[in-house]
CSV table of C-alpha atoms in Angstrom, one decimal:
chain,number,residue,atom,x,y,z
A,7,UNK,CA,58.7,46.1,150.0
A,8,UNK,CA,55.8,46.7,152.2
A,9,UNK,CA,52.7,45.3,153.7
A,10,UNK,CA,49.3,47.2,153.7
A,11,UNK,CA,47.3,47.3,157.0
A,12,UNK,CA,44.0,48.9,156.1
A,13,UNK,CA,45.7,50.3,153.3
A,14,UNK,CA,44.2,51.5,149.9
A,15,UNK,CA,42.4,49.1,147.6
A,16,UNK,CA,44.2,48.3,144.3
A,17,UNK,CA,43.4,51.1,142.0
A,18,UNK,CA,42.3,53.7,144.5
A,19,UNK,CA,45.0,56.4,143.9
A,20,UNK,CA,43.9,59.9,145.1
A,21,UNK,CA,43.2,62.2,142.0
A,22,UNK,CA,43.8,65.8,142.3
A,23,UNK,CA,42.1,68.9,140.5
A,24,UNK,CA,44.0,70.1,136.9
A,25,UNK,CA,43.3,67.5,134.1
A,26,UNK,CA,42.5,68.5,130.9
A,27,UNK,CA,41.0,72.0,131.1
A,28,UNK,CA,43.0,73.1,134.2
A,29,UNK,CA,46.3,74.2,135.0
A,30,UNK,CA,48.9,71.3,133.5
A,31,UNK,CA,50.6,71.1,137.1
A,32,UNK,CA,51.5,68.8,140.0
A,33,UNK,CA,53.1,70.6,143.0
A,34,UNK,CA,53.6,67.9,146.0
A,35,UNK,CA,54.5,69.1,149.3
A,36,UNK,CA,56.9,66.4,151.1
A,37,UNK,CA,56.2,66.4,154.9
A,38,UNK,CA,58.3,64.4,157.3
A,39,UNK,CA,60.3,64.4,160.8
A,40,UNK,CA,64.1,65.5,159.9
A,41,UNK,CA,66.8,63.6,161.5
A,42,UNK,CA,65.4,60.2,160.8
A,43,UNK,CA,64.0,60.8,157.1
A,44,UNK,CA,67.2,62.1,155.4
A,45,UNK,CA,67.6,59.0,153.8
A,46,UNK,CA,64.4,58.8,152.4
A,47,UNK,CA,64.2,62.5,151.3
A,48,UNK,CA,67.2,62.3,149.7
A,49,UNK,CA,66.4,59.3,147.7
A,50,UNK,CA,63.0,60.6,146.6
A,51,UNK,CA,64.8,64.1,145.6
A,52,UNK,CA,67.6,62.5,143.4
A,53,UNK,CA,66.2,59.4,142.2
A,54,UNK,CA,62.5,59.3,142.3
A,55,UNK,CA,61.3,63.0,141.6
A,56,UNK,CA,63.3,63.2,138.6
A,57,UNK,CA,61.8,60.2,136.8
A,58,UNK,CA,58.4,61.7,137.9
A,59,UNK,CA,59.3,65.2,136.5
A,60,UNK,CA,60.2,63.5,133.1
A,61,UNK,CA,56.7,61.7,132.7
A,62,UNK,CA,55.4,65.2,133.5
A,63,UNK,CA,57.2,66.9,131.0
A,64,UNK,CA,56.3,64.0,128.4
A,65,UNK,CA,52.5,64.7,129.0
A,66,UNK,CA,53.0,68.6,128.9
A,67,UNK,CA,52.6,69.1,132.6
A,68,UNK,CA,54.9,71.0,135.0
A,69,UNK,CA,55.9,69.2,138.2
A,70,UNK,CA,57.6,70.4,141.2
A,71,UNK,CA,57.8,69.4,144.8
A,72,UNK,CA,58.4,71.1,148.1
A,73,UNK,CA,60.6,69.5,151.0
A,74,UNK,CA,61.3,72.3,153.5
A,75,UNK,CA,63.3,70.2,155.6
A,76,UNK,CA,66.4,72.6,154.8
A,77,UNK,CA,66.7,76.5,154.0
A,78,UNK,CA,65.3,78.0,157.3
A,79,UNK,CA,68.5,79.4,159.5
A,80,UNK,CA,68.4,78.7,163.1
A,81,UNK,CA,67.6,82.3,163.7
A,82,UNK,CA,64.6,81.9,161.9
A,83,UNK,CA,63.2,78.6,163.2
A,84,UNK,CA,60.2,80.4,164.9
A,85,UNK,CA,58.8,80.9,161.2
A,86,UNK,CA,59.1,77.5,160.0
A,87,UNK,CA,55.6,76.7,160.8
A,88,UNK,CA,54.3,79.6,158.9
A,89,UNK,CA,56.1,78.9,156.0
A,90,UNK,CA,55.3,75.1,156.3
A,91,UNK,CA,51.7,76.0,156.2
A,92,UNK,CA,51.8,78.5,153.8
A,93,UNK,CA,53.4,76.5,151.2
A,94,UNK,CA,51.3,73.3,151.8
A,95,UNK,CA,48.5,75.8,150.6
A,96,UNK,CA,50.2,76.6,147.7
A,97,UNK,CA,50.8,72.5,146.7
A,98,UNK,CA,47.2,71.7,147.3
A,99,UNK,CA,46.0,69.1,146.8
A,100,UNK,CA,49.0,67.0,146.8
A,101,UNK,CA,50.7,66.0,150.0
A,102,UNK,CA,53.1,63.2,150.9
A,103,UNK,CA,53.6,62.1,154.4
A,104,UNK,CA,56.8,60.0,155.6
A,105,UNK,CA,56.4,58.8,159.6
A,106,UNK,CA,59.0,56.5,161.0
A,107,UNK,CA,59.6,56.6,164.7
A,108,UNK,CA,60.0,60.2,165.5
A,109,UNK,CA,57.6,62.6,166.4
A,110,UNK,CA,59.5,65.4,165.5
A,111,UNK,CA,60.4,68.9,167.0
A,112,UNK,CA,57.9,70.5,168.7
A,113,UNK,CA,58.0,74.6,169.0
A,114,UNK,CA,57.7,76.4,172.4
A,115,UNK,CA,55.2,78.3,171.4
A,116,UNK,CA,53.4,79.4,168.2
A,117,UNK,CA,54.0,82.8,167.1
A,118,UNK,CA,51.3,85.4,166.7
A,119,UNK,CA,51.8,85.5,162.8
A,120,UNK,CA,51.2,81.8,162.7
A,121,UNK,CA,48.0,81.9,164.7
A,122,UNK,CA,46.6,84.6,162.5
A,123,UNK,CA,44.2,83.2,160.2
A,124,UNK,CA,44.3,79.7,161.8
A,125,UNK,CA,42.3,79.6,164.6
A,126,UNK,CA,42.4,75.6,164.9
A,127,UNK,CA,46.2,76.0,166.0
A,128,UNK,CA,45.0,77.2,169.1
A,129,UNK,CA,44.0,74.0,170.5
A,130,UNK,CA,47.3,72.0,169.3
A,131,UNK,CA,49.8,73.7,171.3
A,132,UNK,CA,52.5,71.3,172.5
A,133,UNK,CA,52.4,69.4,168.7
A,134,UNK,CA,55.4,68.8,166.3
A,135,UNK,CA,55.5,70.6,163.2
A,136,UNK,CA,55.1,67.7,161.4
A,137,UNK,CA,52.0,66.8,163.0
A,138,UNK,CA,50.5,70.3,162.6
A,139,UNK,CA,51.6,70.2,158.9
A,140,UNK,CA,49.3,66.8,158.6
A,141,UNK,CA,46.4,68.2,160.4
A,142,UNK,CA,46.5,71.6,158.4
A,143,UNK,CA,47.4,69.9,155.1
A,144,UNK,CA,45.3,66.9,155.3
A,145,UNK,CA,43.4,65.7,158.5
A,146,UNK,CA,41.2,68.9,159.2
A,147,UNK,CA,39.9,69.5,155.4
A,148,UNK,CA,37.9,66.2,154.4
A,149,UNK,CA,38.3,66.9,150.7
A,150,UNK,CA,42.1,66.1,150.9
A,151,UNK,CA,41.4,62.8,152.0
A,152,UNK,CA,41.7,61.4,148.5
A,153,UNK,CA,44.8,63.7,147.6
A,154,UNK,CA,46.9,62.6,150.3
A,155,UNK,CA,49.7,59.9,150.3
A,156,UNK,CA,51.2,58.6,153.6
A,157,UNK,CA,54.1,55.8,153.9
A,158,UNK,CA,54.8,54.3,157.4
A,159,UNK,CA,58.2,52.8,157.9
A,160,UNK,CA,58.3,49.6,159.2
A,161,UNK,CA,60.0,49.8,162.8
A,162,UNK,CA,62.1,47.0,162.5
A,163,UNK,CA,64.3,48.9,160.1
A,164,UNK,CA,66.2,50.5,162.9
A,165,UNK,CA,67.2,47.4,164.0
A,166,UNK,CA,69.3,47.1,160.3
A,167,UNK,CA,71.2,50.3,161.0
A,168,UNK,CA,74.2,50.7,163.2
A,169,UNK,CA,74.2,51.7,166.8
A,170,UNK,CA,75.0,55.3,166.8
A,171,UNK,CA,72.4,55.7,164.0
A,172,UNK,CA,69.5,53.9,166.1
A,173,UNK,CA,69.7,57.0,168.3
A,174,UNK,CA,68.9,59.4,165.7
A,175,UNK,CA,66.0,57.2,164.3
A,176,UNK,CA,63.7,56.8,167.3
A,177,UNK,CA,62.5,59.0,170.2
A,178,UNK,CA,64.7,59.6,173.0
A,179,UNK,CA,65.7,62.1,175.8
A,180,UNK,CA,67.9,64.6,174.2
A,181,UNK,CA,71.1,66.0,176.0
A,182,UNK,CA,69.9,69.0,176.3
A,183,UNK,CA,66.5,68.0,177.8
A,184,UNK,CA,68.6,66.1,180.5
A,185,UNK,CA,70.5,69.4,181.4
A,186,UNK,CA,67.2,71.2,181.5
A,187,UNK,CA,64.8,68.9,183.0
A,188,UNK,CA,66.9,65.8,184.8
A,189,UNK,CA,67.2,62.3,183.2
A,190,UNK,CA,63.8,61.1,184.7
A,191,UNK,CA,61.6,64.1,183.6
A,192,UNK,CA,63.4,63.8,180.3
A,193,UNK,CA,62.5,60.1,180.0
A,194,UNK,CA,59.1,61.1,180.4
A,195,UNK,CA,58.8,63.9,177.6
A,196,UNK,CA,60.4,61.2,175.4
A,197,UNK,CA,57.5,59.0,176.2
A,198,UNK,CA,55.1,61.6,175.6
A,199,UNK,CA,56.2,62.1,172.5
A,200,UNK,CA,56.0,58.4,171.3
A,201,UNK,CA,52.2,58.6,173.0
A,202,UNK,CA,51.5,61.6,170.4
A,203,UNK,CA,53.5,59.7,167.3
A,204,UNK,CA,51.2,56.5,168.0
A,205,UNK,CA,48.1,58.5,168.5
A,206,UNK,CA,48.8,60.5,165.2
A,207,UNK,CA,49.6,57.6,163.1
A,208,UNK,CA,46.3,55.8,164.3
A,209,UNK,CA,44.1,59.1,163.6
A,210,UNK,CA,45.9,59.1,160.1
A,211,UNK,CA,44.6,55.5,159.5
A,212,UNK,CA,41.1,55.9,160.7
A,213,UNK,CA,40.5,58.9,158.4
A,214,UNK,CA,40.4,56.9,155.4
A,215,UNK,CA,43.3,58.5,153.7
A,216,UNK,CA,45.8,56.5,151.3
A,217,UNK,CA,48.3,54.8,153.9
A,218,UNK,CA,51.4,52.3,152.5
A,219,UNK,CA,52.2,50.7,156.1
A,220,UNK,CA,55.5,49.0,156.8
A,221,UNK,CA,57.9,50.0,154.0
A,222,UNK,CA,61.4,48.4,154.7
A,223,UNK,CA,64.0,50.8,153.5
A,224,UNK,CA,64.3,54.3,151.5
A,225,UNK,CA,64.5,52.0,148.3
A,226,UNK,CA,61.4,50.6,149.0
A,227,UNK,CA,59.4,53.8,149.7
A,228,UNK,CA,61.0,55.2,146.0
A,229,UNK,CA,59.4,52.5,144.4
A,230,UNK,CA,56.2,52.9,146.0
A,231,UNK,CA,56.2,56.7,145.4
A,232,UNK,CA,57.2,56.0,142.0
A,233,UNK,CA,54.1,53.7,141.3
A,234,UNK,CA,51.6,55.6,143.2
A,235,UNK,CA,52.3,59.0,141.6
A,236,UNK,CA,52.9,57.5,138.0
A,237,UNK,CA,49.1,56.4,138.2
A,238,UNK,CA,48.1,59.8,139.3
A,239,UNK,CA,49.8,61.4,136.5
A,240,UNK,CA,48.6,58.8,134.2
A,241,UNK,CA,45.1,59.3,135.1
A,242,UNK,CA,44.8,63.0,135.3
A,243,UNK,CA,47.0,63.2,131.9
A,244,UNK,CA,46.6,60.0,130.1
A,245,UNK,CA,49.1,59.7,127.2
A,246,UNK,CA,47.6,60.4,123.6
A,247,UNK,CA,45.7,63.6,125.3
A,248,UNK,CA,48.6,65.8,125.3
A,249,UNK,CA,48.1,69.5,124.2
A,250,UNK,CA,49.1,70.4,120.5
A,251,UNK,CA,52.1,71.9,119.5
A,252,UNK,CA,51.2,75.5,119.7
A,253,UNK,CA,49.8,74.7,123.4
A,254,UNK,CA,53.1,72.9,124.3
A,255,UNK,CA,55.0,75.7,122.8
A,256,UNK,CA,53.2,78.3,124.2
A,257,UNK,CA,53.2,77.0,127.8
A,258,UNK,CA,56.9,76.4,127.6
A,259,UNK,CA,57.7,79.9,126.9
A,260,UNK,CA,55.0,81.0,129.8
A,261,UNK,CA,56.8,78.8,132.3
A,262,UNK,CA,60.2,80.0,131.2
A,263,UNK,CA,59.0,83.5,131.8
A,264,UNK,CA,57.4,82.8,135.2
A,265,UNK,CA,60.7,81.2,136.3
A,266,UNK,CA,62.4,84.8,135.4
A,267,UNK,CA,59.8,87.0,136.9
A,268,UNK,CA,59.8,85.3,140.3
A,269,UNK,CA,63.2,86.6,141.4
A,270,UNK,CA,63.7,89.8,139.4
A,271,UNK,CA,65.4,92.9,140.9
A,272,UNK,CA,64.2,95.4,138.2
A,273,UNK,CA,64.7,99.2,137.6
A,274,UNK,CA,61.9,101.5,137.0
A,275,UNK,CA,63.4,103.3,134.1
A,276,UNK,CA,63.7,99.9,131.9
A,277,UNK,CA,59.9,99.4,132.4
A,278,UNK,CA,59.3,103.0,131.7
A,279,UNK,CA,61.6,102.8,128.5
A,280,UNK,CA,59.2,99.5,127.6
A,281,UNK,CA,56.4,100.7,128.2
A,282,UNK,CA,56.7,103.9,125.9
A,283,UNK,CA,57.5,101.8,123.5
A,284,UNK,CA,54.7,99.1,123.4
A,285,UNK,CA,52.4,102.3,123.3
A,286,UNK,CA,54.4,104.3,120.6
A,287,UNK,CA,55.3,103.7,117.3
A,288,UNK,CA,58.4,103.6,115.2
A,289,UNK,CA,61.1,100.7,114.8
A,290,UNK,CA,61.9,97.7,117.2
A,291,UNK,CA,63.4,98.3,120.4
A,292,UNK,CA,66.3,95.9,121.4
A,293,UNK,CA,67.7,95.2,124.8
A,294,UNK,CA,71.4,94.9,124.9
A,295,UNK,CA,73.6,93.5,127.8
A,296,UNK,CA,76.1,91.0,128.7
A,297,UNK,CA,75.3,87.0,129.3
A,298,UNK,CA,73.7,86.8,132.8
A,299,UNK,CA,72.6,90.6,132.8
A,300,UNK,CA,68.8,89.9,133.5
A,301,UNK,CA,67.4,90.7,129.9
A,302,UNK,CA,65.2,87.8,129.9
A,303,UNK,CA,64.1,88.4,133.6
A,304,UNK,CA,63.6,92.1,132.3
A,305,UNK,CA,61.5,91.2,129.6
A,306,UNK,CA,59.4,88.4,131.2
A,307,UNK,CA,58.5,90.6,134.1
A,308,UNK,CA,57.8,93.6,132.2
A,309,UNK,CA,55.2,91.4,129.3
A,310,UNK,CA,53.6,89.8,132.6
A,311,UNK,CA,52.7,93.1,133.8
A,312,UNK,CA,51.8,94.9,130.7
A,313,UNK,CA,49.7,92.0,129.7
A,314,UNK,CA,48.1,92.3,132.9
A,315,UNK,CA,47.3,96.1,132.7
A,316,UNK,CA,46.4,95.3,128.9
A,317,UNK,CA,43.9,92.4,128.9
A,318,UNK,CA,42.4,92.8,125.7
A,319,UNK,CA,45.7,93.1,123.8
A,320,UNK,CA,48.0,90.4,122.0
A,321,UNK,CA,51.4,90.0,123.6
A,322,UNK,CA,53.5,87.3,122.9
A,323,UNK,CA,56.9,86.0,124.3
A,324,UNK,CA,59.0,83.7,122.7
A,325,UNK,CA,62.8,83.1,124.3
A,326,UNK,CA,65.2,81.2,122.0
A,327,UNK,CA,66.8,78.3,123.6
A,328,UNK,CA,63.9,77.8,126.0
A,329,UNK,CA,62.0,74.8,124.3
A,330,UNK,CA,63.6,72.1,121.6
A,331,UNK,CA,61.9,73.9,118.9
A,332,UNK,CA,62.3,77.8,119.7
A,333,UNK,CA,65.8,78.2,117.8
A,334,UNK,CA,64.4,77.2,114.8
A,335,UNK,CA,63.1,80.7,112.6
A,336,UNK,CA,60.6,78.7,110.8
A,337,UNK,CA,58.9,77.2,113.7
A,338,UNK,CA,59.1,80.7,115.5
A,339,UNK,CA,57.5,82.2,112.7
A,340,UNK,CA,54.8,79.2,112.5
A,341,UNK,CA,54.0,80.0,116.1
A,342,UNK,CA,53.5,83.7,116.1
A,343,UNK,CA,51.2,83.2,113.0
A,344,UNK,CA,49.4,80.5,114.9
A,345,UNK,CA,48.8,82.6,118.2
A,346,UNK,CA,48.0,85.7,116.1
A,347,UNK,CA,45.4,83.4,113.9
A,348,UNK,CA,43.8,82.1,117.2
A,349,UNK,CA,43.7,85.7,118.9
A,350,UNK,CA,42.4,87.6,116.1
A,351,UNK,CA,40.3,85.3,114.3
A,352,UNK,CA,42.9,85.5,110.9
A,353,UNK,CA,42.0,82.8,108.7
A,354,UNK,CA,45.1,81.1,107.5
A,355,UNK,CA,46.7,81.7,103.8
A,356,UNK,CA,47.8,78.1,102.9
A,357,UNK,CA,49.0,79.8,99.4
A,358,UNK,CA,51.5,81.8,101.2
A,359,UNK,CA,53.8,78.9,101.6
A,360,UNK,CA,52.4,76.4,99.6
A,361,UNK,CA,55.9,75.8,98.1
A,362,UNK,CA,57.8,75.0,101.4
A,363,UNK,CA,60.4,77.6,100.6
A,364,UNK,CA,62.2,79.9,103.0
A,365,UNK,CA,60.7,83.2,100.7
A,366,UNK,CA,57.5,82.1,100.8
A,367,UNK,CA,57.4,81.3,104.5
A,368,UNK,CA,59.0,85.0,105.0
A,369,UNK,CA,56.3,86.2,102.6
A,370,UNK,CA,53.4,84.9,104.7
A,371,UNK,CA,54.7,86.1,108.1
A,372,UNK,CA,55.2,89.6,106.5
A,373,UNK,CA,51.0,89.5,105.5
A,374,UNK,CA,50.3,87.8,108.5
A,375,UNK,CA,51.9,90.9,110.3
A,376,UNK,CA,49.9,93.4,108.3
A,377,UNK,CA,46.3,91.7,108.9
A,378,UNK,CA,46.8,91.1,112.5
A,379,UNK,CA,48.0,95.0,112.6
A,380,UNK,CA,44.8,96.0,111.0
A,381,UNK,CA,43.0,94.4,113.8
A,382,UNK,CA,44.8,95.6,116.8
A,383,UNK,CA,48.2,96.3,118.3
A,384,UNK,CA,50.4,93.1,118.9
A,385,UNK,CA,53.3,93.0,121.5
A,386,UNK,CA,55.9,90.5,120.5
A,387,UNK,CA,58.9,89.9,122.4
A,388,UNK,CA,61.4,87.7,121.3
A,389,UNK,CA,64.3,87.1,123.3
A,390,UNK,CA,67.8,85.5,122.6
A,391,UNK,CA,68.5,86.2,118.7
A,392,UNK,CA,71.9,85.0,119.0
A,393,UNK,CA,70.9,81.5,119.9
A,394,UNK,CA,69.2,81.3,116.4
A,395,UNK,CA,70.3,78.2,114.5
A,396,UNK,CA,72.3,79.3,111.5
A,397,UNK,CA,69.8,78.1,108.6
A,398,UNK,CA,68.4,80.2,105.8
A,399,UNK,CA,70.0,83.4,107.1
A,400,UNK,CA,68.2,83.3,110.4
A,401,UNK,CA,70.9,85.0,112.7
A,402,UNK,CA,71.1,87.8,109.9
A,403,UNK,CA,67.1,88.3,110.5
A,404,UNK,CA,66.5,87.8,107.0
A,405,UNK,CA,63.1,86.6,108.1
A,406,UNK,CA,62.2,89.7,109.8
A,407,UNK,CA,60.8,92.5,107.3
A,408,UNK,CA,62.7,95.7,106.8
A,409,UNK,CA,59.7,97.5,108.0
A,410,UNK,CA,56.8,96.7,110.2
A,411,UNK,CA,53.1,98.0,110.5
A,412,UNK,CA,53.0,100.4,113.3
A,413,UNK,CA,50.9,98.4,115.1
A,414,UNK,CA,53.1,95.6,115.5
A,415,UNK,CA,55.5,96.4,118.5
A,416,UNK,CA,58.2,94.3,118.5
A,417,UNK,CA,60.7,94.3,121.4
A,418,UNK,CA,64.4,91.9,120.8
A,419,UNK,CA,66.9,91.1,123.0
A,420,UNK,CA,70.6,89.5,121.6
A,421,UNK,CA,74.3,89.5,122.4
A,422,UNK,CA,77.2,90.6,120.3
A,423,UNK,CA,77.1,88.5,116.9
A,424,UNK,CA,75.3,88.5,113.3
A,425,UNK,CA,72.0,89.4,114.7
A,426,UNK,CA,73.6,92.6,116.5
A,427,UNK,CA,75.5,93.6,113.5
A,428,UNK,CA,72.0,93.6,111.5
A,429,UNK,CA,70.5,95.5,114.1
A,430,UNK,CA,73.1,98.0,114.3
A,431,UNK,CA,73.0,98.4,110.5
A,432,UNK,CA,69.1,99.0,110.6
A,433,UNK,CA,69.9,101.6,113.1
A,434,UNK,CA,67.1,100.4,115.6
A,435,UNK,CA,67.0,101.7,119.1
A,436,UNK,CA,68.6,100.0,121.9
A,437,UNK,CA,68.5,99.4,125.6
A,438,UNK,CA,71.3,98.5,127.4
A,439,UNK,CA,70.6,96.4,130.6
A,440,UNK,CA,73.5,96.9,133.3
A,441,UNK,CA,75.0,94.7,136.1
A,442,UNK,CA,73.1,94.4,139.7
A,443,UNK,CA,75.1,96.6,142.4
A,444,UNK,CA,75.9,94.9,145.7
A,445,UNK,CA,72.5,95.8,147.3
A,446,UNK,CA,70.6,94.2,144.2
A,447,UNK,CA,72.5,91.4,144.3
A,448,UNK,CA,71.6,90.5,147.8
A,449,UNK,CA,67.8,91.0,147.5
A,450,UNK,CA,68.2,88.9,144.2
A,451,UNK,CA,69.3,86.0,146.4
A,452,UNK,CA,66.5,86.6,148.6
A,453,UNK,CA,63.9,87.0,146.4
A,454,UNK,CA,64.9,83.7,144.5
A,455,UNK,CA,65.2,81.6,147.6
A,456,UNK,CA,61.9,82.7,148.6
A,457,UNK,CA,60.3,81.0,145.8
A,458,UNK,CA,61.4,77.5,147.6
A,459,UNK,CA,60.6,79.0,150.8
A,460,UNK,CA,64.3,78.7,151.8
A,461,UNK,CA,66.5,81.2,153.4
A,462,UNK,CA,70.2,81.8,153.8
A,463,UNK,CA,72.2,83.3,156.9
A,464,UNK,CA,73.7,87.0,156.2
A,465,UNK,CA,77.2,85.2,156.1
A,466,UNK,CA,76.7,83.0,153.2
A,467,UNK,CA,74.8,85.6,151.4
A,468,UNK,CA,77.8,88.0,151.9
A,469,UNK,CA,80.1,84.7,150.5
A,470,UNK,CA,77.7,84.5,147.6
A,471,UNK,CA,77.5,88.4,146.7
A,472,UNK,CA,81.2,88.6,146.8
């Protein structure tokens, strides 16, 4: 495992913001040098973070990690520091720092865009990106002292690796340096990087942040990170205090919507049609299109925008198939009624389904919609009707009243099948979502990668688009 030199006291685990009453999410930035930490990063991403993500899911918490050691094309290396510092801000307050015997890549100059809004950088030219991440993310901000986790690898680990690999695990003159500056000068530059690395480690130790020293190998650091972050999860979000069913279900659908909204290429005519429907009257509007055409993304983007522009109105999104209970028609109706009750202060009708039959629930749902409509407009989006469980006539929309109150603005989406057959029988209006053209596909790829602070070269994008 590892020894602790001036390390944390037992149980002195950093606590982040969030917790009960705050956003139920943990987003961690992983900072390390590149070539010498590949095995550690791979082990964390493939073995450790999935376990932490599962534990978070059990507590109704969203887990995500950001590791930026891939995804920036060679031609954009000058932007790497700006991207890293921006992601650190998004990940606050959680930060993981891994250090071995390499100091890391030093930018030849700091671009003007990086310096803008970060005057502290002017005093740190000639520093590695890794050190600047640690400075900007932790050491320059005293409030981060209890939110950061540092792990230093045992220097003797190098001796356990093959000779060819040992070169990549420590500072030494590169072939390019030798060609540009000569061997003696290149050796001096490598020695300077070693001194900067040791000074950085000493500054981290002296800062009082959480430090684990001398971990033996990638598997050992995996055990440490798993133990440390598990305690953080258990402290912030204890077992037994998970949100109730309605809160968990709502959070799941909102997270699903956000995931579709973050990389969306839309067409204004679709959004205008949805606006007109939501503010107008008439039967439900049905969104049609092939699987993967972007129906859910359209609904999520429009609903989030509409809610922002109409903050006092009820807007509910339900995406069938996005959570374990979302395809159960009875659970779906109970969720809609519960959300309407909370929003409008409607007292539930216990007699509405006292006999527990499907007919009683359908009747209670229809009455609930009428009571909600009397209090104001309600926009309800249900995506993926074709994924409803085949029970009690659900795919035939037996649960949906044939006539809705005018203030209930319902938007549906489906593929072909029994739900669409019933919709066509009822002669409800439809909106067809067409496939993306080539330029839209390119834009979608870039937008999707940007949410993870990644990029691909134009050549690779062309291959995907094709």
